[in-house]
mmCIF file of C-alpha atoms in Angstrom:
data_model
loop_
_atom_site.group_PDB
_atom_site.id
_atom_site.type_symbol
_atom_site.label_atom_id
_atom_site.label_comp_id
_atom_site.label_asym_id
_atom_site.label_seq_id
_atom_site.Cartn_x
_atom_site.Cartn_y
_atom_site.Cartn_z
ATOM 1 C CA MET A 1 -2.570 23.223 20.553
ATOM 2 C CA ILE A 2 -5.523 24.878 22.233
ATOM 3 C CA ALA A 3 -6.075 27.233 19.267
ATOM 4 C CA ARG A 4 -6.284 24.326 16.826
ATOM 5 C CA PHE A 5 -8.608 22.358 19.089
ATOM 6 C CA LEU A 6 -10.876 25.372 19.602
ATOM 7 C CA GLN A 7 -11.096 25.882 15.857
ATOM 8 C CA ARG A 8 -11.868 22.200 15.392
ATOM 9 C CA ALA A 9 -14.565 22.406 18.083
ATOM 10 C CA ILE A 10 -16.208 25.195 16.112
ATOM 11 C CA GLU A 11 -15.994 23.124 12.931
ATOM 12 C CA GLU A 12 -17.657 20.230 14.764
ATOM 13 C CA GLY A 13 -20.592 22.356 15.868
ATOM 14 C CA ALA A 14 -19.742 23.575 19.388
ATOM 15 C CA ASP A 15 -22.109 26.275 20.627
ATOM 16 C CA PHE A 16 -19.462 27.602 23.039
ATOM 17 C CA ILE A 17 -15.700 27.181 23.257
ATOM 18 C CA GLU A 18 -14.277 26.860 26.756
ATOM 19 C CA THR A 19 -10.892 27.652 28.251
ATOM 20 C CA ASP A 20 -9.209 28.402 31.571
ATOM 21 C CA ILE A 21 -7.696 31.856 32.057
ATOM 22 C CA LEU A 22 -4.530 32.511 34.071
ATOM 23 C CA ALA A 23 -1.934 35.311 34.089
ATOM 24 C CA SER A 24 1.742 35.481 33.171
ATOM 25 C CA LYS A 25 4.444 37.071 35.324
ATOM 26 C CA ASP A 26 4.035 40.337 33.410
ATOM 27 C CA GLY A 27 0.263 40.345 33.850
ATOM 28 C CA VAL A 28 -0.911 39.127 30.451
ATOM 29 C CA LEU A 29 -3.972 36.905 30.589
ATOM 30 C CA ILE A 30 -3.344 33.528 28.973
ATOM 31 C CA CYS A 31 -5.191 30.294 28.243
ATOM 32 C CA HIS A 32 -3.861 27.308 30.165
ATOM 33 C CA HIS A 33 -5.496 24.516 32.125
ATOM 34 C CA ASP A 34 -3.247 24.540 35.193
ATOM 35 C CA VAL A 35 -1.165 27.065 37.117
ATOM 36 C CA PHE A 36 1.781 24.735 36.518
ATOM 37 C CA LEU A 37 3.273 23.916 33.121
ATOM 38 C CA ASP A 38 4.726 20.455 33.664
ATOM 39 C CA ASP A 39 1.937 18.215 32.363
ATOM 40 C CA THR A 40 0.836 20.132 29.274
ATOM 41 C CA THR A 41 3.946 21.805 27.830
ATOM 42 C CA ASN A 42 7.512 20.877 26.877
ATOM 43 C CA ILE A 43 8.946 22.979 29.716
ATOM 44 C CA ALA A 44 11.196 20.048 30.706
ATOM 45 C CA ASP A 45 13.044 20.414 27.377
ATOM 46 C CA HIS A 46 13.904 24.061 28.083
ATOM 47 C CA LYS A 47 17.040 23.777 30.194
ATOM 48 C CA GLU A 48 17.321 27.558 30.317
ATOM 49 C CA PHE A 49 14.312 27.547 32.645
ATOM 50 C CA ALA A 50 15.504 24.744 34.942
ATOM 51 C CA ASP A 51 16.071 27.107 37.868
ATOM 52 C CA ARG A 52 12.426 28.273 37.773
ATOM 53 C CA LYS A 53 11.167 25.037 39.298
ATOM 54 C CA ARG A 54 9.846 25.565 42.824
ATOM 55 C CA THR A 55 7.202 24.549 45.345
ATOM 56 C CA CYS A 56 4.046 26.618 45.807
ATOM 57 C CA MET A 57 0.892 26.243 47.822
ATOM 58 C CA VAL A 58 -2.004 25.678 45.422
ATOM 59 C CA GLN A 59 -5.443 25.284 46.993
ATOM 60 C CA GLY A 60 -3.919 24.106 50.244
ATOM 61 C CA VAL A 61 -1.555 21.599 48.619
ATOM 62 C CA ASN A 62 2.228 21.971 48.301
ATOM 63 C CA THR A 63 2.848 21.576 44.576
ATOM 64 C CA THR A 64 6.286 21.407 42.942
ATOM 65 C CA GLY A 65 6.764 22.399 39.327
ATOM 66 C CA PHE A 66 7.051 25.243 36.851
ATOM 67 C CA PHE A 67 4.356 27.877 37.341
ATOM 68 C CA VAL A 68 2.896 30.237 34.746
ATOM 69 C CA VAL A 69 3.293 33.180 37.149
ATOM 70 C CA ASP A 70 7.098 32.817 36.980
ATOM 71 C CA PHE A 71 7.278 33.378 33.213
ATOM 72 C CA THR A 72 6.648 36.419 31.042
ATOM 73 C CA LEU A 73 4.396 36.075 28.033
ATOM 74 C CA GLU A 74 7.436 36.182 25.759
ATOM 75 C CA GLU A 75 8.952 33.246 27.644
ATOM 76 C CA LEU A 76 5.689 31.300 27.673
ATOM 77 C CA LYS A 77 5.413 31.750 23.916
ATOM 78 C CA THR A 78 8.658 29.776 23.484
ATOM 79 C CA LEU A 79 6.986 26.701 24.973
ATOM 80 C CA ARG A 80 4.886 24.248 23.019
ATOM 81 C CA ALA A 81 1.808 22.382 24.176
ATOM 82 C CA LYS A 82 1.560 18.640 24.618
ATOM 83 C CA GLN A 83 -1.276 16.194 25.260
ATOM 84 C CA ARG A 84 -1.450 15.212 28.933
ATOM 85 C CA TYR A 85 -3.301 11.911 28.364
ATOM 86 C CA SER A 86 -1.046 9.185 26.962
ATOM 87 C CA PHE A 87 -4.011 7.347 25.391
ATOM 88 C CA ARG A 88 -4.881 10.362 23.215
ATOM 89 C CA ASP A 89 -3.363 11.389 19.879
ATOM 90 C CA GLN A 90 0.174 12.664 20.456
ATOM 91 C CA GLN A 91 0.879 13.915 16.924
ATOM 92 C CA TYR A 92 0.252 17.561 17.826
ATOM 93 C CA ASN A 93 2.787 17.665 20.641
ATOM 94 C CA GLY A 94 5.364 20.397 20.230
ATOM 95 C CA LYS A 95 3.534 22.190 17.408
ATOM 96 C CA PHE A 96 1.412 24.869 19.057
ATOM 97 C CA PRO A 97 2.148 27.705 21.512
ATOM 98 C CA ILE A 98 0.174 28.906 24.504
ATOM 99 C CA ILE A 99 -2.356 31.534 23.417
ATOM 100 C CA THR A 100 -3.580 34.668 25.149
ATOM 101 C CA PHE A 101 -7.098 35.420 26.346
ATOM 102 C CA GLU A 102 -7.442 37.926 23.504
ATOM 103 C CA GLU A 103 -6.341 35.377 20.913
ATOM 104 C CA TYR A 104 -8.946 32.956 22.259
ATOM 105 C CA ILE A 105 -11.674 35.595 21.976
ATOM 106 C CA SER A 106 -10.615 36.314 18.392
ATOM 107 C CA ILE A 107 -11.112 32.651 17.474
ATOM 108 C CA ALA A 108 -14.767 32.908 18.498
ATOM 109 C CA LEU A 109 -15.344 36.305 16.922
ATOM 110 C CA ASP A 110 -13.709 35.250 13.637
ATOM 111 C CA ALA A 111 -15.968 32.206 13.252
ATOM 112 C CA GLN A 112 -18.404 32.103 10.325
ATOM 113 C CA ARG A 113 -21.346 31.784 12.730
ATOM 114 C CA VAL A 114 -22.157 32.945 16.236
ATOM 115 C CA VAL A 115 -19.954 31.039 18.688
ATOM 116 C CA GLY A 116 -20.107 31.728 22.395
ATOM 117 C CA ILE A 117 -17.185 31.784 24.798
ATOM 118 C CA TYR A 118 -17.068 30.133 28.224
ATOM 119 C CA PRO A 119 -13.885 31.350 29.979
ATOM 120 C CA GLU A 120 -12.970 30.335 33.510
ATOM 121 C CA MET A 121 -11.275 32.605 36.034
ATOM 122 C CA LYS A 122 -8.829 29.869 37.105
ATOM 123 C CA ASN A 123 -7.236 29.850 40.550
ATOM 124 C CA PRO A 124 -7.842 33.575 41.191
ATOM 125 C CA VAL A 125 -6.508 33.350 44.762
ATOM 126 C CA PHE A 126 -3.177 31.976 43.529
ATOM 127 C CA ILE A 127 -2.940 34.445 40.646
ATOM 128 C CA ASN A 128 -3.634 37.466 42.855
ATOM 129 C CA GLN A 129 -1.010 36.273 45.328
ATOM 130 C CA HIS A 130 1.733 36.050 42.707
ATOM 131 C CA VAL A 131 0.891 38.606 39.998
ATOM 132 C CA LYS A 132 0.600 42.338 40.688
ATOM 133 C CA TRP A 133 -0.566 44.920 38.186
ATOM 134 C CA ALA A 134 0.865 48.452 38.200
ATOM 135 C CA ASP A 135 -2.585 50.037 38.158
ATOM 136 C CA GLY A 136 -3.547 48.216 41.344
ATOM 137 C CA LYS A 137 -6.220 46.128 39.684
ATOM 138 C CA LYS A 138 -6.845 42.466 40.442
ATOM 139 C CA PHE A 139 -6.950 39.423 38.184
ATOM 140 C CA GLU A 140 -10.746 39.582 38.130
ATOM 141 C CA ASP A 141 -10.629 43.248 37.020
ATOM 142 C CA LYS A 142 -8.304 42.436 34.133
ATOM 143 C CA PHE A 143 -10.523 39.525 33.156
ATOM 144 C CA VAL A 144 -13.629 41.714 32.940
ATOM 145 C CA ASP A 145 -11.730 44.563 31.245
ATOM 146 C CA THR A 146 -10.719 42.176 28.458
ATOM 147 C CA LEU A 147 -14.286 41.031 27.913
ATOM 148 C CA LYS A 148 -15.539 44.616 27.777
ATOM 149 C CA LYS A 149 -12.805 45.518 25.291
ATOM 150 C CA TYR A 150 -14.274 42.981 22.852
ATOM 151 C CA GLY A 151 -17.897 43.928 23.421
ATOM 152 C CA TYR A 152 -19.072 41.158 25.744
ATOM 153 C CA LYS A 153 -21.960 42.438 27.831
ATOM 154 C CA GLY A 154 -25.614 41.884 28.567
ATOM 155 C CA ALA A 155 -27.678 39.643 30.798
ATOM 156 C CA TYR A 156 -28.496 36.077 29.775
ATOM 157 C CA MET A 157 -30.657 35.980 26.601
ATOM 158 C CA SER A 158 -30.518 39.761 26.167
ATOM 159 C CA LYS A 159 -30.000 41.225 22.700
ATOM 160 C CA GLU A 160 -26.348 41.933 23.494
ATOM 161 C CA TRP A 161 -25.816 38.435 24.870
ATOM 162 C CA LEU A 162 -27.369 36.717 21.864
ATOM 163 C CA LYS A 163 -25.028 38.665 19.593
ATOM 164 C CA GLN A 164 -21.929 37.603 21.564
ATOM 165 C CA PRO A 165 -22.884 34.769 23.936
ATOM 166 C CA ILE A 166 -20.802 34.207 27.038
ATOM 167 C CA PHE A 167 -20.818 32.382 30.353
ATOM 168 C CA ILE A 168 -18.200 33.309 32.956
ATOM 169 C CA GLN A 169 -17.225 30.421 35.209
ATOM 170 C CA SER A 170 -15.200 29.998 38.383
ATOM 171 C CA PHE A 171 -14.742 27.674 41.345
ATOM 172 C CA ALA A 172 -14.173 30.758 43.516
ATOM 173 C CA PRO A 173 -17.529 32.201 44.656
ATOM 174 C CA THR A 174 -16.011 35.441 45.946
ATOM 175 C CA SER A 175 -14.611 36.174 42.484
ATOM 176 C CA LEU A 176 -18.051 35.715 40.927
ATOM 177 C CA VAL A 177 -19.625 37.963 43.543
ATOM 178 C CA TYR A 178 -16.866 40.552 43.036
ATOM 179 C CA ILE A 179 -17.370 40.847 39.272
ATOM 180 C CA SER A 180 -21.157 40.956 39.565
ATOM 181 C CA ASN A 181 -20.847 44.716 40.083
ATOM 182 C CA LYS A 182 -18.621 45.031 37.013
ATOM 183 C CA THR A 183 -20.460 42.969 34.376
ATOM 184 C CA ASP A 184 -23.966 41.638 33.896
ATOM 185 C CA SER A 185 -22.765 38.756 31.726
ATOM 186 C CA PRO A 186 -24.125 35.434 33.075
ATOM 187 C CA LYS A 187 -21.968 33.566 35.570
ATOM 188 C CA ILE A 188 -21.696 29.879 36.475
ATOM 189 C CA PHE A 189 -20.469 28.687 39.873
ATOM 190 C CA LEU A 190 -18.296 25.607 39.382
ATOM 191 C CA ILE A 191 -18.450 22.872 42.009
ATOM 192 C CA ASP A 192 -15.569 20.469 42.582
ATOM 193 C CA ASP A 193 -15.435 16.959 44.054
ATOM 194 C CA VAL A 194 -17.088 16.158 47.377
ATOM 195 C CA ASP A 195 -13.793 16.213 49.296
ATOM 196 C CA ILE A 196 -12.403 19.495 47.917
ATOM 197 C CA LEU A 197 -12.915 22.826 49.680
ATOM 198 C CA THR A 198 -13.511 26.064 47.799
ATOM 199 C CA GLU A 199 -10.186 27.796 47.214
ATOM 200 C CA ASP A 200 -11.263 31.185 48.547
ATOM 201 C CA THR A 201 -13.811 30.496 51.300
ATOM 202 C CA ASN A 202 -12.745 26.982 52.419
ATOM 203 C CA GLN A 203 -16.305 25.735 52.265
ATOM 204 C CA SER A 204 -17.191 22.082 51.891
ATOM 205 C CA TYR A 205 -19.175 20.458 49.106
ATOM 206 C CA SER A 206 -22.148 19.937 51.409
ATOM 207 C CA GLU A 207 -22.117 23.623 52.341
ATOM 208 C CA ILE A 208 -22.028 24.992 48.795
ATOM 209 C CA THR A 209 -24.667 22.570 47.521
ATOM 210 C CA SER A 210 -27.086 23.247 50.380
ATOM 211 C CA ASP A 211 -30.366 24.989 49.631
ATOM 212 C CA PRO A 212 -29.435 28.119 51.636
ATOM 213 C CA TYR A 213 -26.163 28.502 49.729
ATOM 214 C CA LEU A 214 -27.721 27.871 46.316
ATOM 215 C CA ASN A 215 -30.342 30.448 47.228
ATOM 216 C CA TYR A 216 -27.501 32.866 48.030
ATOM 217 C CA ILE A 217 -25.437 32.238 44.908
ATOM 218 C CA LYS A 218 -28.411 32.583 42.556
ATOM 219 C CA GLU A 219 -28.314 36.320 43.243
ATOM 220 C CA TYR A 220 -25.000 36.416 41.365
ATOM 221 C CA CYS A 221 -25.078 33.405 39.045
ATOM 222 C CA VAL A 222 -27.483 31.923 36.513
ATOM 223 C CA GLY A 223 -26.326 28.402 37.197
ATOM 224 C CA ILE A 224 -23.910 25.873 38.643
ATOM 225 C CA GLY A 225 -21.318 23.660 36.972
ATOM 226 C CA PRO A 226 -20.786 20.513 39.076
ATOM 227 C CA TRP A 227 -18.476 17.629 38.315
ATOM 228 C CA LYS A 228 -20.819 15.031 36.850
ATOM 229 C CA ASP A 229 -19.696 12.219 39.177
ATOM 230 C CA THR A 230 -20.975 14.196 42.147
ATOM 231 C CA VAL A 231 -24.407 14.637 40.555
ATOM 232 C CA VAL A 232 -24.597 10.926 39.784
ATOM 233 C CA PRO A 233 -22.177 9.129 42.134
ATOM 234 C CA VAL A 234 -20.067 6.249 40.813
ATOM 235 C CA ALA A 235 -19.102 2.921 42.396
ATOM 236 C CA ASN A 236 -16.931 0.322 40.642
ATOM 237 C CA ASN A 237 -17.281 2.375 37.451
ATOM 238 C CA TYR A 238 -21.080 2.074 37.514
ATOM 239 C CA SER A 239 -23.284 5.153 37.808
ATOM 240 C CA GLN A 240 -25.466 4.971 40.909
ATOM 241 C CA MET A 241 -28.740 6.661 41.819
ATOM 242 C CA PRO A 242 -28.590 10.394 41.001
ATOM 243 C CA THR A 243 -28.628 12.947 43.776
ATOM 244 C CA ASP A 244 -31.288 15.630 43.978
ATOM 245 C CA LEU A 245 -28.857 18.459 43.140
ATOM 246 C CA VAL A 246 -30.275 19.103 39.661
ATOM 247 C CA ALA A 247 -33.852 19.167 40.924
ATOM 248 C CA ARG A 248 -32.977 21.508 43.787
ATOM 249 C CA ALA A 249 -31.029 23.822 41.498
ATOM 250 C CA HIS A 250 -33.870 23.928 38.989
ATOM 251 C CA ALA A 251 -36.329 24.695 41.782
ATOM 252 C CA LEU A 252 -34.292 27.842 42.420
ATOM 253 C CA ASP A 253 -34.193 28.674 38.691
ATOM 254 C CA LEU A 254 -30.503 27.799 38.423
ATOM 255 C CA GLN A 255 -29.195 26.118 35.281
ATOM 256 C CA VAL A 256 -26.962 23.051 35.615
ATOM 257 C CA HIS A 257 -23.937 22.570 33.311
ATOM 258 C CA PRO A 258 -21.951 19.489 34.479
ATOM 259 C CA TYR A 259 -18.390 18.668 33.379
ATOM 260 C CA THR A 260 -16.582 16.862 31.669
ATOM 261 C CA TYR A 261 -17.926 14.341 29.138
ATOM 262 C CA ARG A 262 -15.370 12.273 27.243
ATOM 263 C CA ASN A 263 -15.612 9.479 24.685
ATOM 264 C CA GLU A 264 -12.786 7.233 25.878
ATOM 265 C CA HIS A 265 -13.517 4.050 27.801
ATOM 266 C CA GLU A 266 -11.313 5.377 30.610
ATOM 267 C CA PHE A 267 -14.068 7.894 31.359
ATOM 268 C CA LEU A 268 -17.299 6.231 30.203
ATOM 269 C CA HIS A 269 -19.040 4.318 32.984
ATOM 270 C CA PHE A 270 -20.075 0.724 32.332
ATOM 271 C CA ASN A 271 -23.785 1.617 32.351
ATOM 272 C CA PHE A 272 -23.359 3.245 28.941
ATOM 273 C CA LEU A 273 -21.691 0.220 27.262
ATOM 274 C CA GLN A 274 -18.869 2.393 25.904
ATOM 275 C CA ASP A 275 -21.424 4.483 24.011
ATOM 276 C CA PRO A 276 -21.062 8.269 24.452
ATOM 277 C CA TYR A 277 -24.455 8.769 22.789
ATOM 278 C CA GLY A 278 -25.991 6.698 25.574
ATOM 279 C CA GLU A 279 -24.320 8.914 28.157
ATOM 280 C CA TYR A 280 -25.550 12.104 26.486
ATOM 281 C CA ASP A 281 -29.066 10.682 26.253
ATOM 282 C CA TYR A 282 -29.068 9.817 29.961
ATOM 283 C CA TRP A 283 -27.858 13.220 31.108
ATOM 284 C CA ILE A 284 -29.948 15.332 28.744
ATOM 285 C CA ASN A 285 -33.212 13.403 28.850
ATOM 286 C CA LYS A 286 -33.229 11.672 32.246
ATOM 287 C CA ILE A 287 -31.159 13.920 34.483
ATOM 288 C CA GLY A 288 -32.340 17.015 32.615
ATOM 289 C CA VAL A 289 -29.197 19.146 32.530
ATOM 290 C CA ASP A 290 -29.323 22.478 30.708
ATOM 291 C CA GLY A 291 -25.894 22.261 29.107
ATOM 292 C CA LEU A 292 -22.659 20.328 29.474
ATOM 293 C CA PHE A 293 -18.919 20.468 28.932
ATOM 294 C CA THR A 294 -17.429 17.929 26.550
ATOM 295 C CA ASP A 295 -13.998 17.210 25.101
ATOM 296 C CA PHE A 296 -15.738 15.802 22.028
ATOM 297 C CA PRO A 297 -18.173 18.392 20.621
ATOM 298 C CA GLY A 298 -18.443 16.485 17.363
ATOM 299 C CA SER A 299 -19.969 13.495 19.144
ATOM 300 C CA LEU A 300 -22.456 15.668 21.017
ATOM 301 C CA HIS A 301 -23.364 17.512 17.830
ATOM 302 C CA ASN A 302 -23.907 14.214 15.991
ATOM 303 C CA TYR A 303 -26.073 12.955 18.848
ATOM 304 C CA GLN A 304 -28.171 16.115 18.692
ATOM 305 C CA GLU A 305 -28.513 15.787 14.926
ATOM 306 C CA LEU A 306 -29.565 12.156 15.161
ATOM 307 C CA THR A 307 -32.131 12.742 17.887
ATOM 308 C CA SER A 308 -33.671 16.054 16.843
ATOM 309 C CA PRO A 309 -37.213 15.921 15.398
ATOM 310 C CA VAL A 310 -36.098 18.062 12.467
ATOM 311 C CA SER A 311 -33.301 15.636 11.672
ATOM 312 C CA LYS A 312 -35.653 12.651 11.866
ATOM 313 C CA ASP A 313 -38.149 14.356 9.556
ATOM 314 C CA HIS A 314 -35.329 15.202 7.152
ATOM 315 C CA ARG A 315 -34.096 11.597 7.055
ATOM 316 C CA ALA A 316 -37.634 10.332 6.540
ATOM 317 C CA SER A 317 -38.106 12.843 3.737
ATOM 318 C CA LYS A 318 -34.911 11.680 2.030
ATOM 319 C CA LEU A 319 -36.061 8.053 2.301
ATOM 320 C CA LEU A 320 -39.458 8.888 0.818
ATOM 321 C CA HIS A 321 -37.720 10.744 -2.000
ATOM 322 C CA LYS A 322 -35.591 7.683 -2.775
ATOM 323 C CA ILE A 323 -38.722 5.503 -2.828
ATOM 324 C CA ALA A 324 -40.426 8.001 -5.134
ATOM 325 C CA VAL A 325 -37.442 7.896 -7.484
ATOM 326 C CA LEU A 326 -37.583 4.098 -7.563
ATOM 327 C CA ILE A 327 -41.290 4.178 -8.293
ATOM 328 C CA SER A 328 -40.905 6.739 -11.069
ATOM 329 C CA SER A 329 -37.978 4.802 -12.521
ATOM 330 C CA ASN A 330 -39.398 1.305 -12.405
ATOM 331 C CA GLY A 331 -43.117 1.808 -12.133
ATOM 332 C CA LYS A 332 -43.180 -0.223 -8.927
ATOM 333 C CA VAL A 333 -41.081 -0.934 -5.889
#
C-alpha cells in the first residue's frame, strides 16, 4: 500500500516522500510505520505466525503484538497492508506488500522529476536491541550505507543535495549525532508530545525544546520536526495561542517542519471550519513554518497553486484572454 500511496503523492505534487524505516529479523531495512504489525497489516489472518505474538518493551511501555524484528523479509513479504483508520478508504486493504528501504528510494529516483526523500530512523533503540548484523554494524550504519549506495550526499542546498534532496529524521537525538560523522545530509530532530520522553536519552519535552538544547542540537541538525499540537496547543478541539518554539528555533537558524496535517474532520481543529486550506494558510503564513508533513499532498499542492503569485497572474491572464476573445468575436462585451 505504501508504494502506491508514495507514487500517488508524487503525482499530486509532493516535493518529498516520507516513510519510517525499521529492520526485519534478517537485517533488511523495510518501510513500516510501527515496530508492531497488528494495526497496519493482515498478520491476524496468518495463522502460521500465531506463535510469534509476544510482549516487548517499546519506549518504556509493555506492548503486546507481532513485531517486525521477529520476521524475515521473506515472511514479511507474505503480509499485506491495511488502512489503520476506519474512516479512510478501505478498498486497498490486502492488495500491497511491505516494501524495503531500497524499493522506497527507487520510487523517488524513478520519478519523472526531482523528488526528495524524507526517511525516518524509527525506534533505533528497539531495533538495535533485537536485530544484530554479522558485520557488527548498527541500524544507523545500515541506514546510512543504503543512502550512500544510491548516491545521497551533500549538505543542505549543496549541488549534490539539490540533485537528490533528502532530510533524515529521527526522534532519537543520539542516532542523529552518531550519523553526523558518517553523512553530511541534512537531519531533522523530531519532537514528540509534551508527556513523552526521548527513547534514547529519557529527556522531557521541556528539556529538548529549551534554548540550551536547541543550541546543542543545531550543531548536528538543520531543523526540528515537532508535533503541531505542541507548537499550537489545543483545548476542546480549538487551537490556542501559539508557543514561541518556532520563533526560538528560527532565532537559532533551525528550520521547523511540524507533523502531521490531515484533511479529515477528525483532525482539523474547529478554528479552520473544516477547511484544510485554512489550516495550511495559518501555519505557513502566520506561524511561519519552513515545511510540513501531510497525508494529503494534493491538497497542499492545490493550496500552493491557488495562492502563488504566478498562479494568480496566470488565472488573470486567462480571464483577460477570454474577455479579448469575446470582444474580438462580438465587437463589445
